[in-house]
PDB file of C-alpha atoms in Angstrom:
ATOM      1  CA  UNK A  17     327.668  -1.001 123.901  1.00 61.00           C
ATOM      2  CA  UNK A  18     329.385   1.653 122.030  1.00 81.00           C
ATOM      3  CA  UNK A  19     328.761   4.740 124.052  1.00 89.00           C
ATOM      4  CA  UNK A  20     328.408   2.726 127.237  1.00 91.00           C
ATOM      5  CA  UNK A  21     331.934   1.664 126.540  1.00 93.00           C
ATOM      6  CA  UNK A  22     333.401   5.346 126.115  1.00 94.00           C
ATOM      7  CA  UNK A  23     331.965   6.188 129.383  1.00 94.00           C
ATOM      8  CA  UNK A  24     333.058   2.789 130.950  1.00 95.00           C
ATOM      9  CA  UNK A  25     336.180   3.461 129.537  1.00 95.00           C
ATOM     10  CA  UNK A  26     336.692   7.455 130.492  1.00 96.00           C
ATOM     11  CA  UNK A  27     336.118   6.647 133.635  1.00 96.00           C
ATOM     12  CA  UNK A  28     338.781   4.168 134.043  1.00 95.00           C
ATOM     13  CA  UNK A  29     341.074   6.362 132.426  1.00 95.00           C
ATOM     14  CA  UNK A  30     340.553   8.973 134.996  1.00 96.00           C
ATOM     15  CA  UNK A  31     340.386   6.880 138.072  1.00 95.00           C
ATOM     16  CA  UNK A  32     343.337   4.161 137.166  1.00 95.00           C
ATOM     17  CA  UNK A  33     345.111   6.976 134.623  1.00 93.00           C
ATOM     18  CA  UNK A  34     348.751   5.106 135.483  1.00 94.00           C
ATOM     19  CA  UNK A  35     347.614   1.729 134.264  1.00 93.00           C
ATOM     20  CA  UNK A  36     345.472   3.235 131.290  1.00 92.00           C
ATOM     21  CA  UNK A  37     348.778   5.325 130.013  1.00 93.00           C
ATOM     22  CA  UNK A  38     350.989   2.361 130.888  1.00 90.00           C
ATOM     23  CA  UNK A  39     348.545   0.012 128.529  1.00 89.00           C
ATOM     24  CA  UNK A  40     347.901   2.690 125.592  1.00 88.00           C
ATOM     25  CA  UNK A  41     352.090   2.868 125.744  1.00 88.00           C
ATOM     26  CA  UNK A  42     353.065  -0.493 125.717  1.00 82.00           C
ATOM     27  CA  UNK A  43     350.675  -0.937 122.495  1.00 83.00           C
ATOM     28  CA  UNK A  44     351.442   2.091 120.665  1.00 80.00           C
ATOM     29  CA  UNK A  45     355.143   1.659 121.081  1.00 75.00           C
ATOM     30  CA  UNK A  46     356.228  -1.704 121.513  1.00 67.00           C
ATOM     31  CA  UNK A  47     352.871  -3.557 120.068  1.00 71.00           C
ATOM     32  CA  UNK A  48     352.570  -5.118 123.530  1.00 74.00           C
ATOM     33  CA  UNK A  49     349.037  -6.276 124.819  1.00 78.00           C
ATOM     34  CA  UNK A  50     345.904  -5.110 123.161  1.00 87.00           C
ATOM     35  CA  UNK A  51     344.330  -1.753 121.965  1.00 87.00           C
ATOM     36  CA  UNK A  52     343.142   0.054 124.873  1.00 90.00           C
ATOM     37  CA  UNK A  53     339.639   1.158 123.166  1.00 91.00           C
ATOM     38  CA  UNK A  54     338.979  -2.184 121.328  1.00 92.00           C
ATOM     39  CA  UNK A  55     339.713  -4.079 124.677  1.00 93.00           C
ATOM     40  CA  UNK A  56     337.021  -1.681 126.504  1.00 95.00           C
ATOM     41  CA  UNK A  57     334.348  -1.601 124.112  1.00 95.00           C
ATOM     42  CA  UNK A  58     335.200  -5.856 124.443  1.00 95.00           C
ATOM     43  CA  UNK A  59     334.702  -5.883 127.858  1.00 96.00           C
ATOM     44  CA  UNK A  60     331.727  -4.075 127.886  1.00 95.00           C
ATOM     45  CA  UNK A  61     329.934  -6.206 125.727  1.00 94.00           C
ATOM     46  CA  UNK A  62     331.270  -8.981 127.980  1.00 95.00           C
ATOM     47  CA  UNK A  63     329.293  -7.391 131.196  1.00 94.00           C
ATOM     48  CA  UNK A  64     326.150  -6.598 128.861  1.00 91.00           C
ATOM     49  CA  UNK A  65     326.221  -9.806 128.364  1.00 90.00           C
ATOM     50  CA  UNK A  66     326.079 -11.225 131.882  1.00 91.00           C
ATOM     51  CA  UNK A  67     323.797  -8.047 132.542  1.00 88.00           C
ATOM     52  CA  UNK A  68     320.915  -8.537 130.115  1.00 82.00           C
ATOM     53  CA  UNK A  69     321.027 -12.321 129.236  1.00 67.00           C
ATOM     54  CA  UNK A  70     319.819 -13.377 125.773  1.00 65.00           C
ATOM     55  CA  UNK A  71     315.705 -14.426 126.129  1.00 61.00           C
ATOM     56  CA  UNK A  72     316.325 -18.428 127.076  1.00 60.00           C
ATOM     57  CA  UNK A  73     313.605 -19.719 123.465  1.00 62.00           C
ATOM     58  CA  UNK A  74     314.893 -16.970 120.746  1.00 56.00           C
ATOM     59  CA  UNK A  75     318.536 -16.414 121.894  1.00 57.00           C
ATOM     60  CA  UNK A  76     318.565 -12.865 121.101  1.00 58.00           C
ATOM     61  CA  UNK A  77     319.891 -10.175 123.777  1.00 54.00           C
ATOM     62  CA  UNK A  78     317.784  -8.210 125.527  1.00 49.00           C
ATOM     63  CA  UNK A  79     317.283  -4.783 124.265  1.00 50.00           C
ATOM     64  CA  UNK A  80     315.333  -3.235 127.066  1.00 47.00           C
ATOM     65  CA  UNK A  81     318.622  -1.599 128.969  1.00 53.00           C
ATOM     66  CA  UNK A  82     316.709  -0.362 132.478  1.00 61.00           C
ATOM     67  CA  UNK A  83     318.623  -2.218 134.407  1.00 65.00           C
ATOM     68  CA  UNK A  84     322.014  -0.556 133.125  1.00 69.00           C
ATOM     69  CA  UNK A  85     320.460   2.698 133.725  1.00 71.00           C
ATOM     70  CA  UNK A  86     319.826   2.091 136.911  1.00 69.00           C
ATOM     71  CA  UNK A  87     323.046   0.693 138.007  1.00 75.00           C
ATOM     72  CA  UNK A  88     324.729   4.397 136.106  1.00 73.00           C
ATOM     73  CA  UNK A  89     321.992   6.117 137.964  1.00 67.00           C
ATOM     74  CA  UNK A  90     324.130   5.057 141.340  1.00 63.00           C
ATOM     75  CA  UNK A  91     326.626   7.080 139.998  1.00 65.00           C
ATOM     76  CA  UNK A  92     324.281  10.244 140.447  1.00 58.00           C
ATOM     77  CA  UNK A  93     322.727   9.091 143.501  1.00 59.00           C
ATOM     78  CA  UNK A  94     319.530   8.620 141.865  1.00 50.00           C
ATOM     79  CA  UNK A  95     319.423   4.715 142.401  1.00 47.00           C
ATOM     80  CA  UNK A  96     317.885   3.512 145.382  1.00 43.00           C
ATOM     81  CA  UNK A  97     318.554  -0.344 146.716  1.00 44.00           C
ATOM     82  CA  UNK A  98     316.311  -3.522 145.504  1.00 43.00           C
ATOM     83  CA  UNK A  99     315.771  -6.421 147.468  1.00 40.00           C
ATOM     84  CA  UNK A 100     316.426  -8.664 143.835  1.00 42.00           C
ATOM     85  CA  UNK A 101     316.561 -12.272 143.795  1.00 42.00           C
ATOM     86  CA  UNK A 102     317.077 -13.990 147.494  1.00 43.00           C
ATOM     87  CA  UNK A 103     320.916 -15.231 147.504  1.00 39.00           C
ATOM     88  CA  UNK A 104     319.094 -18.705 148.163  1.00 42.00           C
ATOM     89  CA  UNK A 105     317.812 -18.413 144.725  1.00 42.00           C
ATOM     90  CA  UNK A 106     313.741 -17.696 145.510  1.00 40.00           C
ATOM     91  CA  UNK A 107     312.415 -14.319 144.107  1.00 37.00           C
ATOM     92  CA  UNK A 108     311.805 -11.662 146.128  1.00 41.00           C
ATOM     93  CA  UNK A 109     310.155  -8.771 143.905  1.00 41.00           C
ATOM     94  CA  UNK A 110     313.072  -6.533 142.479  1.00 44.00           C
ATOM     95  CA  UNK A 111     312.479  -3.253 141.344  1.00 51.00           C
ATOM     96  CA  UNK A 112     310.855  -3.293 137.920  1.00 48.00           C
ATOM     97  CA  UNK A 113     313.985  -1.468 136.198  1.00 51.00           C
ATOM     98  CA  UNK A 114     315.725  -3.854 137.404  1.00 55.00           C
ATOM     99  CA  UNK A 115     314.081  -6.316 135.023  1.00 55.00           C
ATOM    100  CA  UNK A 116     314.102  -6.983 131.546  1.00 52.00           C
ATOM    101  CA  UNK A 117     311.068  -6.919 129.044  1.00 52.00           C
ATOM    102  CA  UNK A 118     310.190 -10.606 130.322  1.00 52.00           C
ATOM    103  CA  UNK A 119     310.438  -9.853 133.653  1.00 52.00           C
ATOM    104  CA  UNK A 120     314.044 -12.128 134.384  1.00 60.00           C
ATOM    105  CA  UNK A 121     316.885 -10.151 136.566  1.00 71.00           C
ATOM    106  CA  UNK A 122     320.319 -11.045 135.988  1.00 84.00           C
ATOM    107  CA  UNK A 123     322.213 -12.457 138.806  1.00 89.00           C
ATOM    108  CA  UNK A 124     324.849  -9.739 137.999  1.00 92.00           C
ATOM    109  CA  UNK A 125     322.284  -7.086 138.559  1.00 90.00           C
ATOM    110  CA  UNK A 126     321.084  -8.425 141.754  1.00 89.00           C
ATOM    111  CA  UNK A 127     324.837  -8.485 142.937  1.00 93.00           C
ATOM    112  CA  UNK A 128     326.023  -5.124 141.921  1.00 93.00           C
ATOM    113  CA  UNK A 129     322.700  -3.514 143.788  1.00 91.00           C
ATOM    114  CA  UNK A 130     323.557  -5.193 146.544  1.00 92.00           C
ATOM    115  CA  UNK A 131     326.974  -3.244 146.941  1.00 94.00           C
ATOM    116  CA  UNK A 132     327.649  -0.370 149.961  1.00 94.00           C
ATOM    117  CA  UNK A 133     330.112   1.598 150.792  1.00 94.00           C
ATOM    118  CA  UNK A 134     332.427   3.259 147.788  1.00 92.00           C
ATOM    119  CA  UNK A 135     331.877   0.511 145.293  1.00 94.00           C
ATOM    120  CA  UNK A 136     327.835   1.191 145.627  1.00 94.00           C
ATOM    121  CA  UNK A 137     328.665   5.140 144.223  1.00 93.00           C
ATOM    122  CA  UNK A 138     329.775   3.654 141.162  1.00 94.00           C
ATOM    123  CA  UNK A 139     329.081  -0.072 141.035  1.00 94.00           C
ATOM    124  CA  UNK A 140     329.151  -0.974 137.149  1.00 94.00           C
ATOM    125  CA  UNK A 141     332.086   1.554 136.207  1.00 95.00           C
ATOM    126  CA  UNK A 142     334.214  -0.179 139.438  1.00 96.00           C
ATOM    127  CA  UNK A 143     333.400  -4.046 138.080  1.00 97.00           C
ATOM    128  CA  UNK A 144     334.742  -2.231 134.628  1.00 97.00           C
ATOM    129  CA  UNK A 145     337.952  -1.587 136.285  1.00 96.00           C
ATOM    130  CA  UNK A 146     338.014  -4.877 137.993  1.00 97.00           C
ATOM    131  CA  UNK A 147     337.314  -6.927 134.738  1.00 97.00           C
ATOM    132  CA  UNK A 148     340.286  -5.032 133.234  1.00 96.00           C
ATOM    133  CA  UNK A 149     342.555  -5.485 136.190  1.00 95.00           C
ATOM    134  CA  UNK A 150     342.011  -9.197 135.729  1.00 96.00           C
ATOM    135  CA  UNK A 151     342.310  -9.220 131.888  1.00 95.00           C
ATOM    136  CA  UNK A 152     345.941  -7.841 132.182  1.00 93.00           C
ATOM    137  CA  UNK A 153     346.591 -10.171 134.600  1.00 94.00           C
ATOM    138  CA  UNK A 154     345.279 -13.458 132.218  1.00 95.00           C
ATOM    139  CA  UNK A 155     347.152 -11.740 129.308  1.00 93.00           C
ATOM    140  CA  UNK A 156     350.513 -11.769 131.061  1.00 90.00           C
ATOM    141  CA  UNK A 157     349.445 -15.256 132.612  1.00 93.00           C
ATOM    142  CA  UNK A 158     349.265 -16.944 129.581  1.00 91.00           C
ATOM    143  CA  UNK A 159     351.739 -14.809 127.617  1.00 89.00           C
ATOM    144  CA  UNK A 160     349.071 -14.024 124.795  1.00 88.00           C
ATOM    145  CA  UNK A 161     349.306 -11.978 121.437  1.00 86.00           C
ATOM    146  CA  UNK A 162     346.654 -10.295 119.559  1.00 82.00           C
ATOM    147  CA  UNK A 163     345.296 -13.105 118.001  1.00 86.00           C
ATOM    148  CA  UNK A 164     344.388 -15.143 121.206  1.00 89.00           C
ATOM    149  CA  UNK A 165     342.363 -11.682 122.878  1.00 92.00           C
ATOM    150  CA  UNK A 166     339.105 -14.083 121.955  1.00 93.00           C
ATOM    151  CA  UNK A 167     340.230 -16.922 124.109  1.00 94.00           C
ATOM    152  CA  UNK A 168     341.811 -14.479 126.989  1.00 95.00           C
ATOM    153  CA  UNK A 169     338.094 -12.564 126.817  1.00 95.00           C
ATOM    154  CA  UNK A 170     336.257 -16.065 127.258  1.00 96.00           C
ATOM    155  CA  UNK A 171     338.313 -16.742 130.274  1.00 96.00           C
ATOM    156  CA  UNK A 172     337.826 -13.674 132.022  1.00 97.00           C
ATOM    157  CA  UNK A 173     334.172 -14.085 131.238  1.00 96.00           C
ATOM    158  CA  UNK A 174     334.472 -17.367 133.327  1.00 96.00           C
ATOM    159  CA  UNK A 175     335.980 -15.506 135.809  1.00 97.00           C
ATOM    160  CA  UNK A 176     333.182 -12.741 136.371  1.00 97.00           C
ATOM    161  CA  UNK A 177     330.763 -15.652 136.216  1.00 95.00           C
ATOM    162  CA  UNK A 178     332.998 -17.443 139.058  1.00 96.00           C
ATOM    163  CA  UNK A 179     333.055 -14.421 140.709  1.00 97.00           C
ATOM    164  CA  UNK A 180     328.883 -13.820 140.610  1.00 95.00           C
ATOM    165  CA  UNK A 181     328.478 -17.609 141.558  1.00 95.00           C
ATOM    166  CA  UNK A 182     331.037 -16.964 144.839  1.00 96.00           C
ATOM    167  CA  UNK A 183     329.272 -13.741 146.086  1.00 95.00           C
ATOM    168  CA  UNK A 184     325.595 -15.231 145.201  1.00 93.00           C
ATOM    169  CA  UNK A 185     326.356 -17.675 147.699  1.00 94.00           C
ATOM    170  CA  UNK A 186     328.122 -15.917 150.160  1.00 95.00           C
ATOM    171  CA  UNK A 187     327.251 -12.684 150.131  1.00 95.00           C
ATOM    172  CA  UNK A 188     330.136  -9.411 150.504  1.00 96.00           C
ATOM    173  CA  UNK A 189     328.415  -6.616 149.293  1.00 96.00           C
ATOM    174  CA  UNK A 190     332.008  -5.404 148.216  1.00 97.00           C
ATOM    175  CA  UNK A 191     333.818  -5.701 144.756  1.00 97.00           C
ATOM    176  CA  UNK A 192     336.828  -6.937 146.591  1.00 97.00           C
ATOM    177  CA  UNK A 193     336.305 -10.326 146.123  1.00 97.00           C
ATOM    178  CA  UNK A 194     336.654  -9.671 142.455  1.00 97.00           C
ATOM    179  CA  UNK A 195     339.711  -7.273 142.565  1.00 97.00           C
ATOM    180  CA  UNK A 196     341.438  -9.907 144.334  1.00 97.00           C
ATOM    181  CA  UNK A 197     340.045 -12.722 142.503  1.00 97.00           C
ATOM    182  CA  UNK A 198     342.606 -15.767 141.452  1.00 97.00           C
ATOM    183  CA  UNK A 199     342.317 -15.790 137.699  1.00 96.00           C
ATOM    184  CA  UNK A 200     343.995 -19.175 137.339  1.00 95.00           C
ATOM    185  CA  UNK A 201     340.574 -20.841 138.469  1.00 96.00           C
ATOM    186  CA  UNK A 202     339.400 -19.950 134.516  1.00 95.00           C
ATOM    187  CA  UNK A 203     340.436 -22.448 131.703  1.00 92.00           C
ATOM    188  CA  UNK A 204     341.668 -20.464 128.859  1.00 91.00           C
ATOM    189  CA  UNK A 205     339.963 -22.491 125.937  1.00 88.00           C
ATOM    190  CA  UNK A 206     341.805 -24.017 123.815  1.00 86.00           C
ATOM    191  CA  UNK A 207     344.091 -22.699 120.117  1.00 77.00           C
ATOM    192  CA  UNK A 208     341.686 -23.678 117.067  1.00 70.00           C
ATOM    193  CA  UNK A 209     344.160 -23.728 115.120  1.00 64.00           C
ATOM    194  CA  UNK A 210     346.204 -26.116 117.029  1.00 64.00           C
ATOM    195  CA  UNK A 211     343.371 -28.010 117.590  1.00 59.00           C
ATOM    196  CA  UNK A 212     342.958 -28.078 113.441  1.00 54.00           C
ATOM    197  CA  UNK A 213     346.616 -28.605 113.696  1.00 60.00           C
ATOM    198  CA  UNK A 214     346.684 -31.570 115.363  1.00 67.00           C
ATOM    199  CA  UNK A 215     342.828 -33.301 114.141  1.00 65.00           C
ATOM    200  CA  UNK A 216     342.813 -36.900 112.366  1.00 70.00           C
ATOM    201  CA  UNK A 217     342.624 -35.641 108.703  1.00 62.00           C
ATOM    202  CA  UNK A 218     343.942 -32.174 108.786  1.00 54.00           C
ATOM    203  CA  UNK A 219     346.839 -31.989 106.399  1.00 55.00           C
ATOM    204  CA  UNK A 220     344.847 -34.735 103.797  1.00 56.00           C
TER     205      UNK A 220
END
């Protein structure tokens, strides 16, 4: 995810500069938030993740990454649309680079091929700048320091996967739904430590 996450995140910096500069500054000065690069190369992992799915018997990820090229390939107009995954679940024949080595597609996929208009140009670096959009707003929701980012991450995973679930069914074709999306329908998971804190047995 590392290079994939410097493009990912020099594209964000050049299309939302303000609220790049605004986050880099808060951190560097006042050690407010997160670290700019660490949170980007975090997030990108996160959509890998939903992206190319770990095999279901050995758990490991995927490594065959065709359907990430194909969804950068929109950015240079070299993509063309798949039909994917029916949104009523049923197969329909996607593209094979849309597939990984065992032949699965990722609802994700299916969803971010299915975009038109502006998003479609550049539909994984756009859900990039979404999934950040809605990680500033969980951070400021639930007034979180440095050492909760793990917690904040697994919520906003949540809400991508809310988000994927919402448009599967009822079908947009439009990343709007997810810039708008209400990020107090994610639990944030709970403190370990309080949870240590707070067991039967903990300060024995």
């Amino acid at each position: 995810s590392g290079l994939l996450g410097l493009h990912l995140l020099e594209y964000y910096a050049r299309t939302e500069s303000a609220m790049a500069v605004s986050l880099v500054e808060a951190y560097r000065e006042r050690k407010l938030g997160y670290p700019f690069a660490a949170a980007g190369i975090n997030l990108t992992q996160l959509l890998v993740s939903l992206l190319l799915p770990p095999h279901p018997k050995t758990k490991s990820p995927t490594k065959v990454v065709s359907p990430l090229k194909h969804l950068l390939a929109a950015s240079h107009g070299s993509a063309h649309s798949s039909s994917g995954e029916s949104m009523n679940g049923s197969v329909a024949q996607p593209d094979s680079d849309l597939r990984t080595t065992d032949g699965r597609v990722a609802r994700l996929v299916v969803v971010l091929t299915r975009l038109t208009g502006k998003d479609a140009e550049h539909p994984l670096e756009e859900t990039f700048c979404c999934t950040f959009g809605l990680l500033e707003q969980l951070w400021v929701m639930h007034d979180a320091d440095y050492m909760g980012f793990n917690r904040v991450l697994a919520a906003l995973k949540e809400c991508v996967t809310l988000w994927v679930d919402d448009e599967w069914r009822h079908p947009t074709a439009s990343l709007e739904a997810l810039r708008a999306f209400k990020v107090a329908r994610a639990q944030l998971p709970p403190d370990p430590l309080k949870v240590w804190a707070t067991s039967p047995g903990a300060h024995d």
